[in-house]
Amino acid sequence: MSAFRELRDVSKNFEYDLRSASAELFSAKMGHMFEDTIAKKTKDLAFFSAKLKLLTAKSLPSAWKVVEQVTAKSLTQAHAVKALITEPDSSLDPELIQRKQAIIDCLKEFRHAESQLRHLNALLKEKETEHCAVRAVWDRTLSELRDHGARRERSEPDCIGPLY
């Protein structure tokens, strides 16, 4: 992870240098030879872009190396935990028994949280289905009421005479 932090810092420094060089390029002073300033800034920009390409090229293999190291570490730890949990308590030191119990407690909490999550997901799907059904009934009832109101407006009154 420190490699990524270093790459980020170098990238930010490079961006800052590039922005300052660009600002200087577009605000060249007339006291100097304009062509010399542009040539120097162009050379600096070429150097910085070559440096960026080099940093990018180095970061890809190092990123894979970091991924491989993390994978190997997690597999080793998983194997060690599995060996510790499957080992009988009688052959373990008291400190390892406490560690084993702590790991088992964490696994039980995780299992409980996972089961709660599955239950809540099932409940969410059920409520979404129920909501869709209620929404369909609501939409149908609303459209019937609108149609009924439109029919009343279009229909002629039953009695033509005075209403008193």
C-alpha atoms as a PDB file:
ATOM      1  CA  MET A   1       0.000   0.000   0.000  1.00  0.00           C
ATOM      2  CA  SER A   2       2.933   2.319   0.629  1.00  0.00           C
ATOM      3  CA  ALA A   3       3.897   1.891  -3.015  1.00  0.00           C
ATOM      4  CA  PHE A   4       0.516   3.238  -4.045  1.00  0.00           C
ATOM      5  CA  ARG A   5       0.858   6.162  -1.627  1.00  0.00           C
ATOM      6  CA  GLU A   6       4.286   6.985  -3.013  1.00  0.00           C
ATOM      7  CA  LEU A   7       2.968   6.741  -6.563  1.00  0.00           C
ATOM      8  CA  ARG A   8       0.071   9.038  -5.629  1.00  0.00           C
ATOM      9  CA  ASP A   9       2.455  11.572  -4.053  1.00  0.00           C
ATOM     10  CA  VAL A  10       4.785  11.474  -7.049  1.00  0.00           C
ATOM     11  CA  SER A  11       1.816  11.859  -9.360  1.00  0.00           C
ATOM     12  CA  LYS A  12       0.538  14.870  -7.398  1.00  0.00           C
ATOM     13  CA  ASN A  13       4.013  16.446  -7.404  1.00  0.00           C
ATOM     14  CA  PHE A  14       4.281  15.780 -11.119  1.00  0.00           C
ATOM     15  CA  GLU A  15       0.882  17.353 -11.712  1.00  0.00           C
ATOM     16  CA  TYR A  16       1.921  20.412  -9.689  1.00  0.00           C
ATOM     17  CA  ASP A  17       5.195  20.712 -11.633  1.00  0.00           C
ATOM     18  CA  LEU A  18       3.345  20.281 -14.909  1.00  0.00           C
ATOM     19  CA  ARG A  19       0.786  22.941 -14.008  1.00  0.00           C
ATOM     20  CA  SER A  20       3.466  25.401 -12.904  1.00  0.00           C
ATOM     21  CA  ALA A  21       5.473  24.747 -16.073  1.00  0.00           C
ATOM     22  CA  SER A  22       2.346  25.222 -18.149  1.00  0.00           C
ATOM     23  CA  ALA A  23       1.528  28.469 -16.336  1.00  0.00           C
ATOM     24  CA  GLU A  24       5.043  29.733 -16.954  1.00  0.00           C
ATOM     25  CA  LEU A  25       4.836  28.716 -20.602  1.00  0.00           C
ATOM     26  CA  PHE A  26       1.675  30.701 -21.190  1.00  0.00           C
ATOM     27  CA  SER A  27       2.897  33.715 -19.239  1.00  0.00           C
ATOM     28  CA  ALA A  28       6.370  34.100 -20.722  1.00  0.00           C
ATOM     29  CA  LYS A  29       7.979  37.448 -19.960  1.00  0.00           C
ATOM     30  CA  MET A  30       9.066  39.585 -22.869  1.00  0.00           C
ATOM     31  CA  GLY A  31      12.389  40.458 -21.185  1.00  0.00           C
ATOM     32  CA  HIS A  32      13.769  37.069 -22.217  1.00  0.00           C
ATOM     33  CA  MET A  33      13.955  35.689 -25.658  1.00  0.00           C
ATOM     34  CA  PHE A  34      10.502  34.297 -26.239  1.00  0.00           C
ATOM     35  CA  GLU A  35      11.752  31.411 -28.389  1.00  0.00           C
ATOM     36  CA  ASP A  36      14.318  30.367 -25.749  1.00  0.00           C
ATOM     37  CA  THR A  37      11.669  30.296 -23.035  1.00  0.00           C
ATOM     38  CA  ILE A  38       9.359  28.208 -25.199  1.00  0.00           C
ATOM     39  CA  ALA A  39      12.187  25.820 -26.125  1.00  0.00           C
ATOM     40  CA  LYS A  40      13.128  25.372 -22.458  1.00  0.00           C
ATOM     41  CA  LYS A  41       9.515  24.811 -21.417  1.00  0.00           C
ATOM     42  CA  THR A  42       8.962  22.352 -24.256  1.00  0.00           C
ATOM     43  CA  LYS A  43      12.072  20.451 -23.172  1.00  0.00           C
ATOM     44  CA  ASP A  44      10.805  20.410 -19.563  1.00  0.00           C
ATOM     45  CA  LEU A  45       7.392  19.167 -20.675  1.00  0.00           C
ATOM     46  CA  ALA A  46       8.990  16.387 -22.726  1.00  0.00           C
ATOM     47  CA  PHE A  47      11.094  15.410 -19.699  1.00  0.00           C
ATOM     48  CA  PHE A  48       8.054  15.371 -17.402  1.00  0.00           C
ATOM     49  CA  SER A  49       5.968  13.317 -19.823  1.00  0.00           C
ATOM     50  CA  ALA A  50       8.835  10.812 -20.180  1.00  0.00           C
ATOM     51  CA  LYS A  51       9.052  10.683 -16.384  1.00  0.00           C
ATOM     52  CA  LEU A  52       5.313  10.028 -16.155  1.00  0.00           C
ATOM     53  CA  LYS A  53       5.559   7.192 -18.687  1.00  0.00           C
ATOM     54  CA  LEU A  54       8.398   5.661 -16.681  1.00  0.00           C
ATOM     55  CA  LEU A  55       6.448   5.920 -13.424  1.00  0.00           C
ATOM     56  CA  THR A  56       3.387   4.367 -15.032  1.00  0.00           C
ATOM     57  CA  ALA A  57       5.446   1.535 -16.481  1.00  0.00           C
ATOM     58  CA  LYS A  58       7.012   0.796 -13.094  1.00  0.00           C
ATOM     59  CA  SER A  59       3.717   0.934 -11.214  1.00  0.00           C
ATOM     60  CA  LEU A  60       2.026  -1.890 -13.120  1.00  0.00           C
ATOM     61  CA  PRO A  61       4.511  -4.649 -12.209  1.00  0.00           C
ATOM     62  CA  SER A  62       4.792  -3.364  -8.644  1.00  0.00           C
ATOM     63  CA  ALA A  63       0.994  -3.348  -8.325  1.00  0.00           C
ATOM     64  CA  TRP A  64       0.867  -7.000  -9.366  1.00  0.00           C
ATOM     65  CA  LYS A  65       3.626  -7.769  -6.900  1.00  0.00           C
ATOM     66  CA  VAL A  66       1.647  -6.118  -4.088  1.00  0.00           C
ATOM     67  CA  VAL A  67      -1.492  -8.043  -5.096  1.00  0.00           C
ATOM     68  CA  GLU A  68       0.455 -11.311  -5.086  1.00  0.00           C
ATOM     69  CA  GLN A  69       1.920 -10.539  -1.662  1.00  0.00           C
ATOM     70  CA  VAL A  70      -1.470  -9.696  -0.158  1.00  0.00           C
ATOM     71  CA  THR A  71      -3.005 -12.837  -1.665  1.00  0.00           C
ATOM     72  CA  ALA A  72      -0.215 -15.023  -0.319  1.00  0.00           C
ATOM     73  CA  LYS A  73      -0.530 -13.407   3.114  1.00  0.00           C
ATOM     74  CA  SER A  74      -4.303 -13.901   3.275  1.00  0.00           C
ATOM     75  CA  LEU A  75      -4.020 -17.532   2.145  1.00  0.00           C
ATOM     76  CA  THR A  76      -1.342 -18.206   4.740  1.00  0.00           C
ATOM     77  CA  GLN A  77      -3.427 -16.584   7.462  1.00  0.00           C
ATOM     78  CA  ALA A  78      -6.538 -18.503   6.384  1.00  0.00           C
ATOM     79  CA  HIS A  79      -4.602 -21.769   6.516  1.00  0.00           C
ATOM     80  CA  ALA A  80      -3.204 -20.928   9.965  1.00  0.00           C
ATOM     81  CA  VAL A  81      -6.665 -20.027  11.299  1.00  0.00           C
ATOM     82  CA  LYS A  82      -8.144 -23.232   9.882  1.00  0.00           C
ATOM     83  CA  ALA A  83      -5.356 -25.281  11.475  1.00  0.00           C
ATOM     84  CA  LEU A  84      -5.881 -23.509  14.816  1.00  0.00           C
ATOM     85  CA  ILE A  85      -9.649 -24.010  14.830  1.00  0.00           C
ATOM     86  CA  THR A  86      -9.486 -27.691  13.888  1.00  0.00           C
ATOM     87  CA  GLU A  87      -6.797 -28.453  16.488  1.00  0.00           C
ATOM     88  CA  PRO A  88      -8.193 -29.972  19.727  1.00  0.00           C
ATOM     89  CA  ASP A  89      -7.959 -27.786  22.831  1.00  0.00           C
ATOM     90  CA  SER A  90      -5.937 -30.353  24.740  1.00  0.00           C
ATOM     91  CA  SER A  91      -2.908 -29.901  22.480  1.00  0.00           C
ATOM     92  CA  LEU A  92      -2.935 -26.074  22.567  1.00  0.00           C
ATOM     93  CA  ASP A  93      -1.388 -23.549  24.931  1.00  0.00           C
ATOM     94  CA  PRO A  94      -3.791 -21.452  27.057  1.00  0.00           C
ATOM     95  CA  GLU A  95      -2.966 -18.358  24.972  1.00  0.00           C
ATOM     96  CA  LEU A  96      -3.825 -20.181  21.740  1.00  0.00           C
ATOM     97  CA  ILE A  97      -7.033 -21.487  23.300  1.00  0.00           C
ATOM     98  CA  GLN A  98      -8.055 -17.888  24.043  1.00  0.00           C
ATOM     99  CA  ARG A  99      -7.189 -16.867  20.476  1.00  0.00           C
ATOM    100  CA  LYS A 100      -9.150 -19.820  19.132  1.00  0.00           C
ATOM    101  CA  GLN A 101     -12.161 -18.857  21.242  1.00  0.00           C
ATOM    102  CA  ALA A 102     -11.920 -15.227  20.072  1.00  0.00           C
ATOM    103  CA  ILE A 103     -11.792 -16.351  16.429  1.00  0.00           C
ATOM    104  CA  ILE A 104     -14.763 -18.661  16.944  1.00  0.00           C
ATOM    105  CA  ASP A 105     -16.711 -15.824  18.602  1.00  0.00           C
ATOM    106  CA  CYS A 106     -15.932 -13.516  15.676  1.00  0.00           C
ATOM    107  CA  LEU A 107     -17.040 -16.197  13.226  1.00  0.00           C
ATOM    108  CA  LYS A 108     -20.292 -16.672  15.161  1.00  0.00           C
ATOM    109  CA  GLU A 109     -20.951 -12.912  15.072  1.00  0.00           C
ATOM    110  CA  PHE A 110     -20.222 -12.875  11.352  1.00  0.00           C
ATOM    111  CA  ARG A 111     -22.539 -15.862  10.792  1.00  0.00           C
ATOM    112  CA  HIS A 112     -25.281 -14.111  12.784  1.00  0.00           C
ATOM    113  CA  ALA A 113     -24.821 -10.880  10.810  1.00  0.00           C
ATOM    114  CA  GLU A 114     -24.894 -12.823   7.529  1.00  0.00           C
ATOM    115  CA  SER A 115     -28.114 -14.606   8.508  1.00  0.00           C
ATOM    116  CA  GLN A 116     -29.677 -11.271   9.502  1.00  0.00           C
ATOM    117  CA  LEU A 117     -28.620  -9.802   6.166  1.00  0.00           C
ATOM    118  CA  ARG A 118     -30.166 -12.723   4.251  1.00  0.00           C
ATOM    119  CA  HIS A 119     -33.358 -12.391   6.303  1.00  0.00           C
ATOM    120  CA  LEU A 120     -33.535  -8.639   5.682  1.00  0.00           C
ATOM    121  CA  ASN A 121     -32.902  -9.130   1.951  1.00  0.00           C
ATOM    122  CA  ALA A 122     -35.727 -11.685   1.783  1.00  0.00           C
ATOM    123  CA  LEU A 123     -37.972  -9.314   3.731  1.00  0.00           C
ATOM    124  CA  LEU A 124     -37.032  -6.460   1.396  1.00  0.00           C
ATOM    125  CA  LYS A 125     -37.910  -8.526  -1.684  1.00  0.00           C
ATOM    126  CA  GLU A 126     -41.218  -9.533  -0.105  1.00  0.00           C
ATOM    127  CA  LYS A 127     -42.076  -5.923   0.760  1.00  0.00           C
ATOM    128  CA  GLU A 128     -41.061  -4.735  -2.719  1.00  0.00           C
ATOM    129  CA  THR A 129     -43.370  -7.351  -4.263  1.00  0.00           C
ATOM    130  CA  GLU A 130     -46.161  -6.288  -1.915  1.00  0.00           C
ATOM    131  CA  HIS A 131     -45.491  -2.636  -2.749  1.00  0.00           C
ATOM    132  CA  CYS A 132     -45.685  -3.364  -6.486  1.00  0.00           C
ATOM    133  CA  ALA A 133     -49.009  -5.174  -6.012  1.00  0.00           C
ATOM    134  CA  VAL A 134     -50.473  -2.341  -3.919  1.00  0.00           C
ATOM    135  CA  ARG A 135     -49.139   0.193  -6.430  1.00  0.00           C
ATOM    136  CA  ALA A 136     -50.855  -1.667  -9.288  1.00  0.00           C
ATOM    137  CA  VAL A 137     -54.158  -1.660  -7.363  1.00  0.00           C
ATOM    138  CA  TRP A 138     -53.702   2.041  -6.608  1.00  0.00           C
ATOM    139  CA  ASP A 139     -52.980   2.889 -10.244  1.00  0.00           C
ATOM    140  CA  ARG A 140     -55.967   0.847 -11.447  1.00  0.00           C
ATOM    141  CA  THR A 141     -58.320   2.475  -8.894  1.00  0.00           C
ATOM    142  CA  LEU A 142     -57.024   5.939  -9.728  1.00  0.00           C
ATOM    143  CA  SER A 143     -57.516   5.416 -13.453  1.00  0.00           C
ATOM    144  CA  GLU A 144     -61.057   4.101 -12.832  1.00  0.00           C
ATOM    145  CA  LEU A 145     -61.874   7.196 -10.761  1.00  0.00           C
ATOM    146  CA  ARG A 146     -60.477   9.482 -13.445  1.00  0.00           C
ATOM    147  CA  ASP A 147     -62.456   7.664 -16.136  1.00  0.00           C
ATOM    148  CA  HIS A 148     -65.603   7.861 -14.000  1.00  0.00           C
ATOM    149  CA  GLY A 149     -65.088  11.604 -13.487  1.00  0.00           C
ATOM    150  CA  ALA A 150     -64.509  12.126 -17.206  1.00  0.00           C
ATOM    151  CA  ARG A 151     -67.686  10.168 -18.039  1.00  0.00           C
ATOM    152  CA  ARG A 152     -69.727  12.325 -15.637  1.00  0.00           C
ATOM    153  CA  GLU A 153     -68.449  15.503 -17.280  1.00  0.00           C
ATOM    154  CA  ARG A 154     -69.282  14.216 -20.768  1.00  0.00           C
ATOM    155  CA  SER A 155     -72.736  12.854 -19.928  1.00  0.00           C
ATOM    156  CA  GLU A 156     -75.778  15.071 -20.262  1.00  0.00           C
ATOM    157  CA  PRO A 157     -77.944  15.781 -17.226  1.00  0.00           C
ATOM    158  CA  ASP A 158     -80.997  13.512 -16.858  1.00  0.00           C
ATOM    159  CA  CYS A 159     -83.592  16.223 -16.355  1.00  0.00           C
ATOM    160  CA  ILE A 160     -83.826  19.139 -18.692  1.00  0.00           C
ATOM    161  CA  GLY A 161     -86.223  21.213 -16.620  1.00  0.00           C
ATOM    162  CA  PRO A 162     -85.546  23.421 -13.635  1.00  0.00           C
ATOM    163  CA  LEU A 163     -83.865  21.769 -10.672  1.00  0.00           C
ATOM    164  CA  TYR A 164     -85.903  23.461  -7.887  1.00  0.00           C
END
